[in-house]
mmCIF file of C-alpha atoms in Angstrom:
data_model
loop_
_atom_site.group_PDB
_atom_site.id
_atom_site.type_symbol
_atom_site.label_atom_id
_atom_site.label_comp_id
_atom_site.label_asym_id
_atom_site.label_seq_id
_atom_site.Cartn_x
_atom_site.Cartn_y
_atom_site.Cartn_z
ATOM 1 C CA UNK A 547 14.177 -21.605 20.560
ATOM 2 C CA UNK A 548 14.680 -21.147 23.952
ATOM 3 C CA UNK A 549 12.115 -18.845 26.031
ATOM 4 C CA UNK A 550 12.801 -17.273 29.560
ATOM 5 C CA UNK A 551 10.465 -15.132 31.119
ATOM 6 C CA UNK A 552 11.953 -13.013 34.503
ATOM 7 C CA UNK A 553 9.185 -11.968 37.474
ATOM 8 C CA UNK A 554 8.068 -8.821 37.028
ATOM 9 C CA UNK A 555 8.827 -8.257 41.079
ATOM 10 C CA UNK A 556 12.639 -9.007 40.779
ATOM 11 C CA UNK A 557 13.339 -6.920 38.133
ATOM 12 C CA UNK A 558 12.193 -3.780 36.398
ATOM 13 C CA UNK A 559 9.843 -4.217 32.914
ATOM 14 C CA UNK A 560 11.776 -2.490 30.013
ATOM 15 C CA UNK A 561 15.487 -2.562 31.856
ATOM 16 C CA UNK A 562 17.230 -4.836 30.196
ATOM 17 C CA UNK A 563 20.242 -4.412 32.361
ATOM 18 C CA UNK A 564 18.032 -4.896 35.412
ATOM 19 C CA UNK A 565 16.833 -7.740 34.138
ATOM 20 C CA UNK A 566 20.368 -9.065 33.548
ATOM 21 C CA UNK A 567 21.355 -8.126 36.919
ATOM 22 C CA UNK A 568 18.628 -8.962 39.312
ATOM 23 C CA UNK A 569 16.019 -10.810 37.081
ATOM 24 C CA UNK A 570 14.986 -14.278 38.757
ATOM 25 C CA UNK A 571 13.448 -16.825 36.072
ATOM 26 C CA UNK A 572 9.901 -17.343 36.734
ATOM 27 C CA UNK A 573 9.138 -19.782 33.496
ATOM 28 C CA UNK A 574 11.194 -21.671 31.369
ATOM 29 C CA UNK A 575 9.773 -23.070 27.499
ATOM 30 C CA UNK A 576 9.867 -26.622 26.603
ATOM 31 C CA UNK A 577 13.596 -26.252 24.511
ATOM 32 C CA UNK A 578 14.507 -24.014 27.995
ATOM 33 C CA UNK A 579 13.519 -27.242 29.918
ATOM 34 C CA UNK A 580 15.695 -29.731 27.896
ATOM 35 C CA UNK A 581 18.468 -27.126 28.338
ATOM 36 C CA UNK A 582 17.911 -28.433 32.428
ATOM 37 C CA UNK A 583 16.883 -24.724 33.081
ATOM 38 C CA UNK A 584 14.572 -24.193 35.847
ATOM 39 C CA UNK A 585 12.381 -21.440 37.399
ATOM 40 C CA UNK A 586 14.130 -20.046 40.391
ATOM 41 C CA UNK A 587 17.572 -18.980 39.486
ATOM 42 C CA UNK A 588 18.510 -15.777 38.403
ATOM 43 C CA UNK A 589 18.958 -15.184 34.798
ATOM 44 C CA UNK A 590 22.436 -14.348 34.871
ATOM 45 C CA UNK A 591 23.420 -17.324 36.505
ATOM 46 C CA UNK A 592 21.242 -19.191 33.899
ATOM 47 C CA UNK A 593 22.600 -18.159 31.144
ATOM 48 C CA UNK A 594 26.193 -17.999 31.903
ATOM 49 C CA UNK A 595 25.833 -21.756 32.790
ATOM 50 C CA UNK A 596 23.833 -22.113 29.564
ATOM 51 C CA UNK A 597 27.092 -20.320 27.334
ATOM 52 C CA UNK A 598 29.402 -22.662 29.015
ATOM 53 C CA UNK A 599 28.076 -25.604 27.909
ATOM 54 C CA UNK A 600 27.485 -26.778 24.386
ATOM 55 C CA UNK A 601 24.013 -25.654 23.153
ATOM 56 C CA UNK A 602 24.325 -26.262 19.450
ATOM 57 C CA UNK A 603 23.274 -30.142 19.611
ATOM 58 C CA UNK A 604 19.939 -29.492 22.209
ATOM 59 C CA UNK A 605 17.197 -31.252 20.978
ATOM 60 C CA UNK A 606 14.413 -29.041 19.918
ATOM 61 C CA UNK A 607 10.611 -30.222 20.449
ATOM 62 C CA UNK A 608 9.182 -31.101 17.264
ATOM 63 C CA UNK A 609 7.515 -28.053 15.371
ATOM 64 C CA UNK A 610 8.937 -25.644 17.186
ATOM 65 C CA UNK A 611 10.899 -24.341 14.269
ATOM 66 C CA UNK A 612 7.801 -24.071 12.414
ATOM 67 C CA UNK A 613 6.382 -21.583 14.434
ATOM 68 C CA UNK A 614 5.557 -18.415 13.274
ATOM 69 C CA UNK A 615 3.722 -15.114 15.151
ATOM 70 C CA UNK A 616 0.643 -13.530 14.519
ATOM 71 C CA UNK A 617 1.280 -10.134 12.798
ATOM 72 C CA UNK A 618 0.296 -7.128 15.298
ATOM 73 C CA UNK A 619 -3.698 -5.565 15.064
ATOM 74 C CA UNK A 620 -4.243 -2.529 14.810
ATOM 75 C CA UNK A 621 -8.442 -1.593 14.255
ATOM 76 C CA UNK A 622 -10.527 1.327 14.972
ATOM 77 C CA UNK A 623 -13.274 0.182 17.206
ATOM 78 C CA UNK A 624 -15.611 3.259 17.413
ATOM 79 C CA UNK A 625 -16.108 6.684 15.413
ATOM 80 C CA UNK A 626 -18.342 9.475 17.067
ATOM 81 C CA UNK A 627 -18.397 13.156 16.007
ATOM 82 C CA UNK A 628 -14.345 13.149 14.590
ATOM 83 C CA UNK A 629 -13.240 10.828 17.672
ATOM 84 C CA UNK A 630 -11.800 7.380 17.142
ATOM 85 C CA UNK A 631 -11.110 4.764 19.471
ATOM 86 C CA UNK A 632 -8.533 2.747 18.865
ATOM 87 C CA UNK A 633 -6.880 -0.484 19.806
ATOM 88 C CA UNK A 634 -3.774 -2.161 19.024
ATOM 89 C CA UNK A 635 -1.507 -4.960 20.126
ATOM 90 C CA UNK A 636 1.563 -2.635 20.591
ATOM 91 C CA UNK A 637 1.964 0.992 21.517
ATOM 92 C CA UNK A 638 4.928 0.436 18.655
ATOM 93 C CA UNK A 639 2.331 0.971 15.837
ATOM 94 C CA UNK A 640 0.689 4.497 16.949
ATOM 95 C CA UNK A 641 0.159 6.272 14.235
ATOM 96 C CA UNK A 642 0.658 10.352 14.171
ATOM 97 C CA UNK A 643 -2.772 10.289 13.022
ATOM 98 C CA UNK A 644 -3.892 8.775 16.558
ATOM 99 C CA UNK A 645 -3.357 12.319 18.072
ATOM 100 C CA UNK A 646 -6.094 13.226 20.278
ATOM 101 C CA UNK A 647 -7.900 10.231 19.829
ATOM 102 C CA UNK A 648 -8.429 7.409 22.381
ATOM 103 C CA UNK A 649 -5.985 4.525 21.713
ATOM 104 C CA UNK A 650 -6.103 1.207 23.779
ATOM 105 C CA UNK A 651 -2.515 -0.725 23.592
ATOM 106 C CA UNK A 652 -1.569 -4.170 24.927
ATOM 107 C CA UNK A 653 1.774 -3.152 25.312
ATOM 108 C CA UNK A 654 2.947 -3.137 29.464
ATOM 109 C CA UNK A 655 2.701 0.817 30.681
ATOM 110 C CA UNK A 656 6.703 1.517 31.195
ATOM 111 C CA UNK A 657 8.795 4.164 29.946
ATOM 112 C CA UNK A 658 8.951 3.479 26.355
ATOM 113 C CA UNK A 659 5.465 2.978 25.817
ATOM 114 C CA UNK A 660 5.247 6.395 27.483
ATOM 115 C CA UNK A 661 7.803 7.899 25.292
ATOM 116 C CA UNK A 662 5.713 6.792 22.133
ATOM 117 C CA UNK A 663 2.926 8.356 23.386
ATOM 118 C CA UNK A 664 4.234 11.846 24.175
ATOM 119 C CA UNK A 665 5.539 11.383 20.763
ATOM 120 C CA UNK A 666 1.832 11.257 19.768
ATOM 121 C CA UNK A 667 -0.241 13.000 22.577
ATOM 122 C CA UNK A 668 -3.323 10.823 22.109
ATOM 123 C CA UNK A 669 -6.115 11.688 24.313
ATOM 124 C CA UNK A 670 -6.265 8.791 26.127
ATOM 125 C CA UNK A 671 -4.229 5.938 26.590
ATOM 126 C CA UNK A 672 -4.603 2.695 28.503
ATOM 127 C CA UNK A 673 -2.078 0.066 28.674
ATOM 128 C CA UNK A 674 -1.548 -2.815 30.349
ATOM 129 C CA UNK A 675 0.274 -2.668 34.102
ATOM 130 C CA UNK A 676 2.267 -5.859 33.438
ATOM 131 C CA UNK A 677 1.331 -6.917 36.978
ATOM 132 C CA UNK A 678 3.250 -3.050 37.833
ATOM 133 C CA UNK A 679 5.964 -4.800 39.295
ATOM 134 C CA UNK A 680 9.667 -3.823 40.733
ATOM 135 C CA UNK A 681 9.614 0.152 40.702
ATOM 136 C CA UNK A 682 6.178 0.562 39.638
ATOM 137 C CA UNK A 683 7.798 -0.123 36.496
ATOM 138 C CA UNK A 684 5.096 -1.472 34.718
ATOM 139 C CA UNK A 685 2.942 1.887 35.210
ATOM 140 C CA UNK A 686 6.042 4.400 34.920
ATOM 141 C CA UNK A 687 5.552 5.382 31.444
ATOM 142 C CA UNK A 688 1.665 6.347 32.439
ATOM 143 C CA UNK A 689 3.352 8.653 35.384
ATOM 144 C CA UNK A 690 5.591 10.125 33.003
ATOM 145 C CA UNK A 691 2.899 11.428 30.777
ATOM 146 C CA UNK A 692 0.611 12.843 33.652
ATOM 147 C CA UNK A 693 3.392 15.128 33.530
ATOM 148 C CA UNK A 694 2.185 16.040 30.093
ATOM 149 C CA UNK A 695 -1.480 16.296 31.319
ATOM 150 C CA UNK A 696 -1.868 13.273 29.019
ATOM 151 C CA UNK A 697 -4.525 10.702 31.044
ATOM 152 C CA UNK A 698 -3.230 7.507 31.501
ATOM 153 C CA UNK A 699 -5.010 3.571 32.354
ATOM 154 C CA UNK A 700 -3.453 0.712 33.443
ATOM 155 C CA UNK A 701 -5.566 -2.486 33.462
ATOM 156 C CA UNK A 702 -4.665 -5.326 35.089
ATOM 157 C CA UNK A 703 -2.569 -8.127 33.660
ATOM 158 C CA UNK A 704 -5.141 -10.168 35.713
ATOM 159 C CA UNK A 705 -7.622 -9.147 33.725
ATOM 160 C CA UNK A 706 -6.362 -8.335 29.929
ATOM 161 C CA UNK A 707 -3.765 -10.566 27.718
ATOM 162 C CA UNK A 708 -0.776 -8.036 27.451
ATOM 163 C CA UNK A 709 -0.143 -7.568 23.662
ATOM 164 C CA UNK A 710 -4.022 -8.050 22.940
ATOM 165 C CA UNK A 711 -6.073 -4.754 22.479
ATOM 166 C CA UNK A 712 -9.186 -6.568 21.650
ATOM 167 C CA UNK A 713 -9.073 -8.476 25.048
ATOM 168 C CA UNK A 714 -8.099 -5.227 27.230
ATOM 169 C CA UNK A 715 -10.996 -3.737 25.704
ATOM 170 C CA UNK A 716 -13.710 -6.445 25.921
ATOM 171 C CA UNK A 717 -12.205 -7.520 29.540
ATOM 172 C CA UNK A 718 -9.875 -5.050 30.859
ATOM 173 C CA UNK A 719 -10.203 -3.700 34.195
ATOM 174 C CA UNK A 720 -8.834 -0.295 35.115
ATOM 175 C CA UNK A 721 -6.062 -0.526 38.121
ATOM 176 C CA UNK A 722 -4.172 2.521 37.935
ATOM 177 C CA UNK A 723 -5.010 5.961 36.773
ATOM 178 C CA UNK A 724 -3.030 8.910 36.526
ATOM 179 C CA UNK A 725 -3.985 12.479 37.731
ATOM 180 C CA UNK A 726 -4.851 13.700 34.143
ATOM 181 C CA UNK A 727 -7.013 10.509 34.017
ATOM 182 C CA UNK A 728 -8.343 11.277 37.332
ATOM 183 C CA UNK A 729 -9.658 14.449 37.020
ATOM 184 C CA UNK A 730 -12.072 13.044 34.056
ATOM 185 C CA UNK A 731 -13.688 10.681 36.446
ATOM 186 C CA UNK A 732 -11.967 7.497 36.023
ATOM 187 C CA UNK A 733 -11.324 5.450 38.963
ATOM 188 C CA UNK A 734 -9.607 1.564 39.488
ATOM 189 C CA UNK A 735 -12.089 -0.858 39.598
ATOM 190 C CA UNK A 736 -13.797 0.437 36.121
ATOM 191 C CA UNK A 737 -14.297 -1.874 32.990
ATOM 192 C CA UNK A 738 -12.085 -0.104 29.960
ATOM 193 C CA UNK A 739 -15.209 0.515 28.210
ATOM 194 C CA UNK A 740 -16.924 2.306 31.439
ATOM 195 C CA UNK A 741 -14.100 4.385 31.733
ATOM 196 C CA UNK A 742 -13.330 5.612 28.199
ATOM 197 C CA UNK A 743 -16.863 5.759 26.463
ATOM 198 C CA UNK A 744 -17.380 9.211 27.559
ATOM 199 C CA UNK A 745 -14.533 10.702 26.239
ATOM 200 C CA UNK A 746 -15.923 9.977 23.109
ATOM 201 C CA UNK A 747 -18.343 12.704 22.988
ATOM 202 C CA UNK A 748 -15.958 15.083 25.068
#
C-alpha cells in the first residue's frame, strides 16, 4: 500500500482539503517509491499523476500485504483518592467515564481531538503538538477548549511518538499550555509527569 505523509508546515493537521490543496509530500513508503513518487511535490500534483497512470500492476515489496497494526492502548496508569490518570494511543477511545480525570492521548492536539474532549470534559488533557504546524493547527483543538476552562498540554513531537501514550508519558515534554493549564502552574519546558502529578491530589 502506498503511504504519503504531507509537512505539517504546508498544510493544516486534520484539513483534509488543505492537505489536498496545499500539502507538499515530505515522505514517500517503499510501494510510494516504486510508484517514482518523491518528497517535494505537492500532493495534488502527485496523485493526479499517480491516477493517470496504471497503478494496478506496481510491484509491491514483499510482506507488505502481510502487515497488520497494533490495536490502540488504552491503560490507567495511576489511581489516588477517586482520580485516574489515564493514557491512550488515540483521543478516539475516551471513555465518558474519563470525565474529570487526567487523560494523556497520542493523538496530534487539532480540532477534533478537541471536540472529543469537550464531549468528555476531562480534567486534564495533553496531546501531542504534531510539530504545531501551518495555523497552529496542531495545538488548535487545545485553544478551543481553554475556551471551556478545560487545561490543555501539548508535548512535543520531538519528544513523544504521536499515537503512543506510554511514550508521551515516560518522555513527553510539555511545549504548549493553554490558559486553563496555566493558571495550575504548568509551564513549557516541564516533563508530562512534572506537570500533571499534582493534579492528582487536587
Amino acid at each position: 500500500m502506498i503511504g504519503l505523509g504531507v509537512s505539517h508546515l504546508s498544510a493544516r493537521i486534520g484539513d483534509g482539503m488543505d492537505i489536498w490543496e496545499n500539502g507538499v509530500v515530505s515522505y514517500v513508503n517503499d510501494c510510494g517509491q516504486l510508484a517514482g513518487m518523491s518528497p517535494g511535490a505537492r500532493l495534488g500534483e502527485v496523485l493526479r499523476t499517480f491516477l493517470d497512470g496504471n497503478p494496478a500492476g506496481l510491484a509491491r515489496p514483499v510482506g507488505a500485504s502481510n502487515q497488520q497494526s497494533s490495536p490502540m492502548e488504552r491503560r490507567i496508569l495511576v489511581e489516588n483518592r477517586g482520580r485516574r490518570l489515564v493514557a491512550m494511543d488515540s483521543i478516539s477511545i475516551i471513555h465518558d467515564e474519563d470525565r474529570d480525570q487526567i487523560v494523556i492521548a497520542g493523538s496530534n492536539g487539532g480540532l477534533a481531538s478537541g471536540e472529543l474532549t469537550l464531549r468528555v470534559r476531562p480534567a486534564l488533557v495533553a496531546l501531542n503538538d504534531a510539530g504545531i504546524g501551518k495555523d497552529r493547527a496542531g495545538i488548535a483543538g487545545l485553544i478551543q477548549i481553554d475556551q471551556a476552562a478545560i487545561p490543555g498540554v501539548g508535548i512535543s513531537h520531538d519528544t513523544a511518538e504521536i499515537s503512543s501514550g506510554a511514550d508521551m508519558w515516560i518522555n513527553g515534554i510539555v511545549s504548549f499550555v493553554n490558559e486553563s493549564a496555566r493558571r495550575l502552574g504548568v509551564e513549557a519546558g516541564m516533563t508530562l509527569p512534572a506537570a500533571i502529578m499534582g493534579r492528582l491530589t487536587s
